């Protein structure tokens, strides 16, 4: 697991980014700023380690990885999801749902991924809410700001966007 964590700090898989010609995911090697097919080998080089440690600071990081759970409501920009064709709940009801799920996660009653897979209105539910890596300007501003403000492993308070109400778990 430690090796996987180190690899994730050194190599960032670009979420669902795929090569248009190869139709495969690729990796971005932070120290060299180059894309590649395979994750880079772990290197004990102090320079690589210091760069990867600097990258974990959200103020210098160009990309983050996060998972989220989304509760849409009737005023969401698209009030339908993979599990409900016509969402009729109110914004307050969506918030109450998010608060309940957050409490279950914090109290260790359920895992983030388990709740996301069953409850999230986002298609990322099938991957436990994982959105992959993203950088500035790729998400709605409130979601982006909340994610970049989190530390790795930290769970957000409810976040409101045009899509609905979210809780976000920063994973890298």
mmCIF file of N, CA and C in Angstrom, residues 4-120:
data_model
loop_
_atom_site.group_PDB
_atom_site.id
_atom_site.type_symbol
_atom_site.label_atom_id
_atom_site.label_comp_id
_atom_site.label_asym_id
_atom_site.label_seq_id
_atom_site.Cartn_x
_atom_site.Cartn_y
_atom_site.Cartn_z
ATOM 1 N N UNK A 4 1.948 2.057 -3.393
ATOM 2 C CA UNK A 4 0.861 2.625 -4.184
ATOM 3 C C UNK A 4 0.655 4.089 -3.842
ATOM 4 N N UNK A 5 0.773 4.428 -2.550
ATOM 5 C CA UNK A 5 0.636 5.830 -2.156
ATOM 6 C C UNK A 5 1.755 6.664 -2.758
ATOM 7 N N UNK A 6 2.982 6.142 -2.714
ATOM 8 C CA UNK A 6 4.094 6.886 -3.293
ATOM 9 C C UNK A 6 3.897 7.050 -4.781
ATOM 10 N N UNK A 7 3.463 5.992 -5.458
ATOM 11 C CA UNK A 7 3.231 6.092 -6.889
ATOM 12 C C UNK A 7 2.168 7.137 -7.169
ATOM 13 N N UNK A 8 1.100 7.178 -6.361
ATOM 14 C CA UNK A 8 0.043 8.144 -6.623
ATOM 15 C C UNK A 8 0.527 9.573 -6.404
ATOM 16 N N UNK A 9 1.535 9.760 -5.535
ATOM 17 C CA UNK A 9 2.065 11.104 -5.355
ATOM 18 C C UNK A 9 2.988 11.484 -6.504
ATOM 19 N N UNK A 10 3.645 10.511 -7.096
ATOM 20 C CA UNK A 10 4.595 10.789 -8.169
ATOM 21 C C UNK A 10 3.905 10.752 -9.525
ATOM 22 N N UNK A 11 3.020 9.810 -9.714
ATOM 23 C CA UNK A 11 2.320 9.670 -10.995
ATOM 24 C C UNK A 11 0.849 9.903 -10.770
ATOM 25 N N UNK A 12 0.293 10.765 -11.523
ATOM 26 C CA UNK A 12 -1.124 11.048 -11.395
ATOM 27 C C UNK A 12 -1.850 10.524 -12.618
ATOM 28 N N UNK A 13 -2.720 9.531 -12.384
ATOM 29 C CA UNK A 13 -3.516 9.033 -13.484
ATOM 30 C C UNK A 13 -4.522 10.118 -13.785
ATOM 31 N N UNK A 14 -4.697 10.436 -15.020
ATOM 32 C CA UNK A 14 -5.526 11.560 -15.392
ATOM 33 C C UNK A 14 -6.993 11.156 -15.473
ATOM 34 N N UNK A 15 -7.533 10.726 -14.344
ATOM 35 C CA UNK A 15 -8.945 10.399 -14.231
ATOM 36 C C UNK A 15 -9.409 9.488 -15.336
ATOM 37 N N UNK A 16 -10.445 9.913 -16.027
ATOM 38 C CA UNK A 16 -10.963 9.132 -17.137
ATOM 39 C C UNK A 16 -10.361 9.594 -18.449
ATOM 40 N N UNK A 17 -9.223 10.314 -18.405
ATOM 41 C CA UNK A 17 -8.569 10.758 -19.621
ATOM 42 C C UNK A 17 -7.980 9.572 -20.359
ATOM 43 N N UNK A 18 -8.269 9.509 -21.599
ATOM 44 C CA UNK A 18 -7.777 8.427 -22.427
ATOM 45 C C UNK A 18 -7.162 9.008 -23.687
ATOM 46 N N UNK A 19 -6.234 8.288 -24.232
ATOM 47 C CA UNK A 19 -5.660 8.658 -25.507
ATOM 48 C C UNK A 19 -6.742 8.498 -26.567
ATOM 49 N N UNK A 20 -6.880 9.475 -27.434
ATOM 50 C CA UNK A 20 -7.887 9.395 -28.489
ATOM 51 C C UNK A 20 -7.569 8.271 -29.470
ATOM 52 N N UNK A 21 -6.302 7.990 -29.686
ATOM 53 C CA UNK A 21 -5.929 6.948 -30.638
ATOM 54 C C UNK A 21 -5.820 5.575 -29.999
ATOM 55 N N UNK A 22 -5.304 5.500 -28.781
ATOM 56 C CA UNK A 22 -5.079 4.200 -28.120
ATOM 57 C C UNK A 22 -6.261 3.755 -27.271
ATOM 58 N N UNK A 23 -7.164 4.689 -26.934
ATOM 59 C CA UNK A 23 -8.323 4.386 -26.090
ATOM 60 C C UNK A 23 -7.908 3.767 -24.760
ATOM 61 N N UNK A 24 -6.843 4.281 -24.172
ATOM 62 C CA UNK A 24 -6.346 3.800 -22.885
ATOM 63 C C UNK A 24 -6.012 4.964 -21.984
ATOM 64 N N UNK A 25 -6.129 4.709 -20.709
ATOM 65 C CA UNK A 25 -5.762 5.731 -19.727
ATOM 66 C C UNK A 25 -4.254 5.928 -19.750
ATOM 67 N N UNK A 26 -3.821 7.131 -19.402
ATOM 68 C CA UNK A 26 -2.396 7.399 -19.320
ATOM 69 C C UNK A 26 -2.084 8.120 -18.022
ATOM 70 N N UNK A 27 -0.802 8.206 -17.705
ATOM 71 C CA UNK A 27 -0.325 8.775 -16.451
ATOM 72 C C UNK A 27 0.499 10.020 -16.718
ATOM 73 N N UNK A 28 0.481 10.915 -15.744
ATOM 74 C CA UNK A 28 1.276 12.129 -15.823
ATOM 75 C C UNK A 28 2.333 12.047 -14.736
ATOM 76 N N UNK A 29 3.587 12.062 -15.134
ATOM 77 C CA UNK A 29 4.700 11.964 -14.195
ATOM 78 C C UNK A 29 5.058 13.381 -13.771
ATOM 79 N N UNK A 30 4.748 13.722 -12.534
ATOM 80 C CA UNK A 30 4.895 15.088 -12.047
ATOM 81 C C UNK A 30 6.326 15.610 -12.129
ATOM 82 N N UNK A 31 7.328 14.863 -11.634
ATOM 83 C CA UNK A 31 8.684 15.421 -11.655
ATOM 84 C C UNK A 31 9.199 15.750 -13.055
ATOM 85 N N UNK A 32 8.834 14.926 -14.052
ATOM 86 C CA UNK A 32 9.335 15.180 -15.411
ATOM 87 C C UNK A 32 8.348 15.949 -16.267
ATOM 88 N N UNK A 33 7.100 16.086 -15.783
ATOM 89 C CA UNK A 33 6.035 16.759 -16.514
ATOM 90 C C UNK A 33 5.741 16.080 -17.848
ATOM 91 N N UNK A 34 5.825 14.741 -17.878
ATOM 92 C CA UNK A 34 5.584 13.985 -19.104
ATOM 93 C C UNK A 34 4.478 12.961 -18.893
ATOM 94 N N UNK A 35 3.721 12.710 -19.963
ATOM 95 C CA UNK A 35 2.697 11.672 -19.952
ATOM 96 C C UNK A 35 3.319 10.346 -20.348
ATOM 97 N N UNK A 36 2.759 9.263 -19.806
ATOM 98 C CA UNK A 36 3.249 7.934 -20.161
ATOM 99 C C UNK A 36 2.153 6.918 -19.908
ATOM 100 N N UNK A 37 2.276 5.737 -20.544
ATOM 101 C CA UNK A 37 1.267 4.692 -20.432
ATOM 102 C C UNK A 37 1.295 4.008 -19.075
ATOM 103 N N UNK A 38 2.476 3.705 -18.565
ATOM 104 C CA UNK A 38 2.605 2.961 -17.318
ATOM 105 C C UNK A 38 2.958 3.906 -16.177
ATOM 106 N N UNK A 39 2.548 3.579 -14.944
ATOM 107 C CA UNK A 39 2.971 4.420 -13.825
ATOM 108 C C UNK A 39 4.492 4.377 -13.715
ATOM 109 N N UNK A 40 5.119 5.489 -13.398
ATOM 110 C CA UNK A 40 6.576 5.476 -13.284
ATOM 111 C C UNK A 40 7.023 4.615 -12.111
ATOM 112 N N UNK A 41 8.202 4.065 -12.247
ATOM 113 C CA UNK A 41 8.771 3.269 -11.161
ATOM 114 C C UNK A 41 9.033 4.172 -9.976
ATOM 115 N N UNK A 42 8.888 3.608 -8.786
ATOM 116 C CA UNK A 42 9.193 4.382 -7.588
ATOM 117 C C UNK A 42 10.679 4.678 -7.560
ATOM 118 N N UNK A 43 11.005 5.879 -7.143
ATOM 119 C CA UNK A 43 12.390 6.306 -7.119
ATOM 120 C C UNK A 43 12.666 6.888 -5.746
ATOM 121 N N UNK A 44 13.705 6.450 -5.104
ATOM 122 C CA UNK A 44 14.029 6.976 -3.786
ATOM 123 C C UNK A 44 14.824 8.269 -3.884
ATOM 124 N N UNK A 45 14.995 8.770 -5.067
ATOM 125 C CA UNK A 45 15.720 10.008 -5.294
ATOM 126 C C UNK A 45 15.087 11.123 -4.461
ATOM 127 N N UNK A 46 15.879 11.799 -3.676
ATOM 128 C CA UNK A 46 15.370 12.849 -2.784
ATOM 129 C C UNK A 46 14.701 13.973 -3.557
ATOM 130 N N UNK A 47 15.191 14.246 -4.763
ATOM 131 C CA UNK A 47 14.588 15.315 -5.564
ATOM 132 C C UNK A 47 13.154 14.956 -5.935
ATOM 133 N N UNK A 48 12.922 13.700 -6.377
ATOM 134 C CA UNK A 48 11.570 13.273 -6.698
ATOM 135 C C UNK A 48 10.683 13.332 -5.468
ATOM 136 N N UNK A 49 11.195 12.890 -4.324
ATOM 137 C CA UNK A 49 10.408 12.874 -3.100
ATOM 138 C C UNK A 49 10.041 14.287 -2.670
ATOM 139 N N UNK A 50 10.986 15.212 -2.747
ATOM 140 C CA UNK A 50 10.672 16.576 -2.328
ATOM 141 C C UNK A 50 9.658 17.199 -3.271
ATOM 142 N N UNK A 51 9.740 16.907 -4.556
ATOM 143 C CA UNK A 51 8.755 17.441 -5.491
ATOM 144 C C UNK A 51 7.389 16.850 -5.219
ATOM 145 N N UNK A 52 7.323 15.545 -4.932
ATOM 146 C CA UNK A 52 6.026 14.942 -4.677
ATOM 147 C C UNK A 52 5.447 15.463 -3.366
ATOM 148 N N UNK A 53 6.287 15.731 -2.365
ATOM 149 C CA UNK A 53 5.781 16.303 -1.118
ATOM 150 C C UNK A 53 5.262 17.706 -1.356
ATOM 151 N N UNK A 54 5.950 18.493 -2.164
ATOM 152 C CA UNK A 54 5.463 19.828 -2.488
ATOM 153 C C UNK A 54 4.123 19.744 -3.198
ATOM 154 N N UNK A 55 3.941 18.732 -4.040
ATOM 155 C CA UNK A 55 2.706 18.604 -4.800
ATOM 156 C C UNK A 55 1.517 18.297 -3.907
ATOM 157 N N UNK A 56 1.740 17.756 -2.714
ATOM 158 C CA UNK A 56 0.614 17.448 -1.843
ATOM 159 C C UNK A 56 0.038 18.696 -1.192
ATOM 160 N N UNK A 57 0.716 19.804 -1.279
ATOM 161 C CA UNK A 57 0.215 21.063 -0.761
ATOM 162 C C UNK A 57 -0.728 21.656 -1.796
ATOM 163 N N UNK A 58 -1.993 21.876 -1.413
ATOM 164 C CA UNK A 58 -2.994 22.298 -2.387
ATOM 165 C C UNK A 58 -2.658 23.626 -3.046
ATOM 166 N N UNK A 59 -1.882 24.480 -2.409
ATOM 167 C CA UNK A 59 -1.588 25.771 -3.017
ATOM 168 C C UNK A 59 -0.616 25.636 -4.186
ATOM 169 N N UNK A 60 0.170 24.553 -4.234
ATOM 170 C CA UNK A 60 1.102 24.377 -5.338
ATOM 171 C C UNK A 60 0.672 23.254 -6.272
ATOM 172 N N UNK A 61 -0.383 22.561 -5.945
ATOM 173 C CA UNK A 61 -0.788 21.398 -6.718
ATOM 174 C C UNK A 61 -1.592 21.813 -7.940
ATOM 175 N N UNK A 62 -1.259 21.246 -9.085
ATOM 176 C CA UNK A 62 -1.990 21.572 -10.289
ATOM 177 C C UNK A 62 -3.193 20.654 -10.484
ATOM 178 N N UNK A 63 -3.175 19.471 -9.872
ATOM 179 C CA UNK A 63 -4.307 18.561 -9.966
ATOM 180 C C UNK A 63 -4.562 17.912 -8.613
ATOM 181 N N UNK A 64 -5.828 17.577 -8.394
ATOM 182 C CA UNK A 64 -6.228 16.850 -7.204
ATOM 183 C C UNK A 64 -7.057 15.657 -7.650
ATOM 184 N N UNK A 65 -7.234 14.716 -6.750
ATOM 185 C CA UNK A 65 -8.139 13.602 -7.016
ATOM 186 C C UNK A 65 -9.167 13.597 -5.909
ATOM 187 N N UNK A 66 -10.398 13.342 -6.278
ATOM 188 C CA UNK A 66 -11.464 13.368 -5.287
ATOM 189 C C UNK A 66 -12.568 12.393 -5.661
ATOM 190 N N UNK A 67 -13.318 12.021 -4.649
ATOM 191 C CA UNK A 67 -14.555 11.271 -4.812
ATOM 192 C C UNK A 67 -15.663 12.151 -4.249
ATOM 193 N N UNK A 68 -16.868 11.933 -4.721
ATOM 194 C CA UNK A 68 -17.977 12.717 -4.175
ATOM 195 C C UNK A 68 -19.253 11.900 -4.162
ATOM 196 N N UNK A 69 -20.170 12.376 -3.353
ATOM 197 C CA UNK A 69 -21.530 11.852 -3.326
ATOM 198 C C UNK A 69 -22.422 13.039 -3.647
ATOM 199 N N UNK A 70 -23.280 12.870 -4.624
ATOM 200 C CA UNK A 70 -24.149 13.949 -5.092
ATOM 201 C C UNK A 70 -25.603 13.609 -4.808
ATOM 202 N N UNK A 71 -26.309 14.563 -4.210
ATOM 203 C CA UNK A 71 -27.760 14.472 -4.064
ATOM 204 C C UNK A 71 -28.351 15.600 -4.904
ATOM 205 N N UNK A 72 -28.968 15.226 -6.009
ATOM 206 C CA UNK A 72 -29.621 16.234 -6.855
ATOM 207 C C UNK A 72 -30.970 16.589 -6.252
ATOM 208 N N UNK A 73 -31.506 17.722 -6.697
ATOM 209 C CA UNK A 73 -32.832 18.151 -6.265
ATOM 210 C C UNK A 73 -33.576 18.703 -7.467
ATOM 211 N N UNK A 74 -34.828 19.050 -7.291
ATOM 212 C CA UNK A 74 -35.663 19.448 -8.427
ATOM 213 C C UNK A 74 -35.158 20.708 -9.128
ATOM 214 N N UNK A 75 -34.358 21.526 -8.447
ATOM 215 C CA UNK A 75 -33.825 22.736 -9.060
ATOM 216 C C UNK A 75 -32.400 22.561 -9.588
ATOM 217 N N UNK A 76 -31.881 21.334 -9.575
ATOM 218 C CA UNK A 76 -30.555 21.052 -10.143
ATOM 219 C C UNK A 76 -30.597 21.322 -11.640
ATOM 220 N N UNK A 77 -29.438 21.555 -12.219
ATOM 221 C CA UNK A 77 -29.411 21.873 -13.655
ATOM 222 C C UNK A 77 -29.915 20.720 -14.519
ATOM 223 N N UNK A 78 -29.793 19.497 -14.048
ATOM 224 C CA UNK A 78 -30.352 18.325 -14.734
ATOM 225 C C UNK A 78 -30.941 17.409 -13.669
ATOM 226 N N UNK A 79 -32.219 17.607 -13.326
ATOM 227 C CA UNK A 79 -32.818 16.865 -12.208
ATOM 228 C C UNK A 79 -33.204 15.426 -12.560
ATOM 229 N N UNK A 80 -32.222 14.664 -13.026
ATOM 230 C CA UNK A 80 -32.400 13.233 -13.263
ATOM 231 C C UNK A 80 -31.045 12.579 -13.042
ATOM 232 N N UNK A 81 -31.064 11.266 -12.851
ATOM 233 C CA UNK A 81 -29.807 10.566 -12.611
ATOM 234 C C UNK A 81 -29.903 9.145 -13.125
ATOM 235 N N UNK A 82 -28.834 8.398 -12.934
ATOM 236 C CA UNK A 82 -28.781 6.995 -13.350
ATOM 237 C C UNK A 82 -29.810 6.141 -12.621
ATOM 238 N N UNK A 83 -30.284 6.625 -11.459
ATOM 239 C CA UNK A 83 -31.216 5.820 -10.680
ATOM 240 C C UNK A 83 -32.620 6.407 -10.589
ATOM 241 N N UNK A 84 -32.772 7.676 -10.914
ATOM 242 C CA UNK A 84 -34.081 8.326 -10.844
ATOM 243 C C UNK A 84 -34.273 9.215 -12.065
ATOM 244 N N UNK A 85 -35.305 8.923 -12.855
ATOM 245 C CA UNK A 85 -35.513 9.676 -14.088
ATOM 246 C C UNK A 85 -35.943 11.116 -13.831
ATOM 247 N N UNK A 86 -36.802 11.325 -12.830
ATOM 248 C CA UNK A 86 -37.292 12.669 -12.541
ATOM 249 C C UNK A 86 -37.169 12.930 -11.042
ATOM 250 N N UNK A 87 -36.162 13.697 -10.656
ATOM 251 C CA UNK A 87 -35.918 13.977 -9.243
ATOM 252 C C UNK A 87 -36.827 15.110 -8.792
ATOM 253 N N UNK A 88 -37.581 14.857 -7.713
ATOM 254 C CA UNK A 88 -38.561 15.834 -7.235
ATOM 255 C C UNK A 88 -38.246 16.363 -5.839
ATOM 256 N N UNK A 89 -37.181 15.862 -5.202
ATOM 257 C CA UNK A 89 -36.876 16.316 -3.845
ATOM 258 C C UNK A 89 -36.467 17.789 -3.853
ATOM 259 N N UNK A 90 -36.648 18.444 -2.723
ATOM 260 C CA UNK A 90 -36.256 19.848 -2.589
ATOM 261 C C UNK A 90 -34.767 19.948 -2.275
ATOM 262 N N UNK A 91 -34.251 21.157 -2.359
ATOM 263 C CA UNK A 91 -32.848 21.408 -2.007
ATOM 264 C C UNK A 91 -32.600 21.047 -0.541
ATOM 265 N N UNK A 92 -33.542 21.410 0.322
ATOM 266 C CA UNK A 92 -33.409 21.097 1.752
ATOM 267 C C UNK A 92 -33.421 19.592 2.007
ATOM 268 N N UNK A 93 -34.230 18.858 1.253
ATOM 269 C CA UNK A 93 -34.253 17.397 1.398
ATOM 270 C C UNK A 93 -32.925 16.794 0.932
ATOM 271 N N UNK A 94 -32.377 17.325 -0.151
ATOM 272 C CA UNK A 94 -31.075 16.858 -0.642
ATOM 273 C C UNK A 94 -29.988 17.138 0.398
ATOM 274 N N UNK A 95 -30.030 18.319 0.996
ATOM 275 C CA UNK A 95 -29.066 18.666 2.040
ATOM 276 C C UNK A 95 -29.183 17.714 3.230
ATOM 277 N N UNK A 96 -30.405 17.416 3.643
ATOM 278 C CA UNK A 96 -30.613 16.501 4.774
ATOM 279 C C UNK A 96 -30.042 15.116 4.461
ATOM 280 N N UNK A 97 -30.208 14.662 3.230
ATOM 281 C CA UNK A 97 -29.662 13.367 2.832
ATOM 282 C C UNK A 97 -28.131 13.390 2.921
ATOM 283 N N UNK A 98 -27.527 14.440 2.383
ATOM 284 C CA UNK A 98 -26.064 14.580 2.407
ATOM 285 C C UNK A 98 -25.560 14.618 3.851
ATOM 286 N N UNK A 99 -26.241 15.359 4.706
ATOM 287 C CA UNK A 99 -25.826 15.444 6.107
ATOM 288 C C UNK A 99 -25.924 14.080 6.793
ATOM 289 N N UNK A 100 -26.955 13.322 6.487
ATOM 290 C CA UNK A 100 -27.113 11.985 7.069
ATOM 291 C C UNK A 100 -25.983 11.065 6.593
ATOM 292 N N UNK A 101 -25.677 11.076 5.299
ATOM 293 C CA UNK A 101 -24.605 10.226 4.769
ATOM 294 C C UNK A 101 -23.252 10.634 5.331
ATOM 295 N N UNK A 102 -23.040 11.951 5.468
ATOM 296 C CA UNK A 102 -21.775 12.426 6.026
ATOM 297 C C UNK A 102 -21.608 11.919 7.461
ATOM 298 N N UNK A 103 -22.687 11.988 8.241
ATOM 299 C CA UNK A 103 -22.633 11.509 9.629
ATOM 300 C C UNK A 103 -22.322 10.008 9.670
ATOM 301 N N UNK A 104 -22.896 9.232 8.763
ATOM 302 C CA UNK A 104 -22.621 7.797 8.721
ATOM 303 C C UNK A 104 -21.145 7.523 8.409
ATOM 304 N N UNK A 105 -20.569 8.337 7.540
ATOM 305 C CA UNK A 105 -19.148 8.182 7.193
ATOM 306 C C UNK A 105 -18.282 8.572 8.383
ATOM 307 N N UNK A 106 -18.543 9.728 8.966
ATOM 308 C CA UNK A 106 -17.755 10.224 10.095
ATOM 309 C C UNK A 106 -17.831 9.260 11.280
ATOM 310 N N UNK A 107 -19.009 8.692 11.506
ATOM 311 C CA UNK A 107 -19.201 7.755 12.622
ATOM 312 C C UNK A 107 -18.779 6.332 12.277
ATOM 313 N N UNK A 108 -18.232 6.161 11.079
ATOM 314 C CA UNK A 108 -17.722 4.861 10.608
ATOM 315 C C UNK A 108 -18.804 3.783 10.570
ATOM 316 N N UNK A 109 -20.059 4.203 10.339
ATOM 317 C CA UNK A 109 -21.156 3.252 10.182
ATOM 318 C C UNK A 109 -21.116 2.633 8.791
ATOM 319 N N UNK A 110 -20.690 3.434 7.811
ATOM 320 C CA UNK A 110 -20.564 2.995 6.423
ATOM 321 C C UNK A 110 -19.356 3.688 5.819
ATOM 322 N N UNK A 111 -18.838 3.108 4.738
ATOM 323 C CA UNK A 111 -17.718 3.757 4.061
ATOM 324 C C UNK A 111 -18.243 4.739 3.016
ATOM 325 N N UNK A 112 -17.396 5.678 2.670
ATOM 326 C CA UNK A 112 -17.735 6.657 1.642
ATOM 327 C C UNK A 112 -18.142 5.942 0.356
ATOM 328 N N UNK A 113 -17.298 5.009 -0.098
ATOM 329 C CA UNK A 113 -17.544 4.315 -1.368
ATOM 330 C C UNK A 113 -18.843 3.522 -1.331
ATOM 331 N N UNK A 114 -19.137 2.876 -0.198
ATOM 332 C CA UNK A 114 -20.371 2.095 -0.105
ATOM 333 C C UNK A 114 -21.602 2.974 -0.252
ATOM 334 N N UNK A 115 -21.584 4.124 0.374
ATOM 335 C CA UNK A 115 -22.717 5.043 0.245
ATOM 336 C C UNK A 115 -22.789 5.583 -1.179
ATOM 337 N N UNK A 116 -21.656 5.989 -1.731
ATOM 338 C CA UNK A 116 -21.636 6.549 -3.089
ATOM 339 C C UNK A 116 -22.217 5.566 -4.100
ATOM 340 N N UNK A 117 -21.831 4.309 -4.002
ATOM 341 C CA UNK A 117 -22.275 3.295 -4.975
ATOM 342 C C UNK A 117 -23.785 3.123 -5.007
ATOM 343 N N UNK A 118 -24.430 3.328 -3.874
ATOM 344 C CA UNK A 118 -25.872 3.099 -3.773
ATOM 345 C C UNK A 118 -26.674 4.394 -3.858
ATOM 346 N N UNK A 119 -26.144 5.470 -3.283
ATOM 347 C CA UNK A 119 -26.949 6.673 -3.085
ATOM 348 C C UNK A 119 -26.654 7.840 -4.027
ATOM 349 N N UNK A 120 -25.440 7.962 -4.536
ATOM 350 C CA UNK A 120 -25.070 9.145 -5.316
ATOM 351 C C UNK A 120 -25.862 9.235 -6.617
#
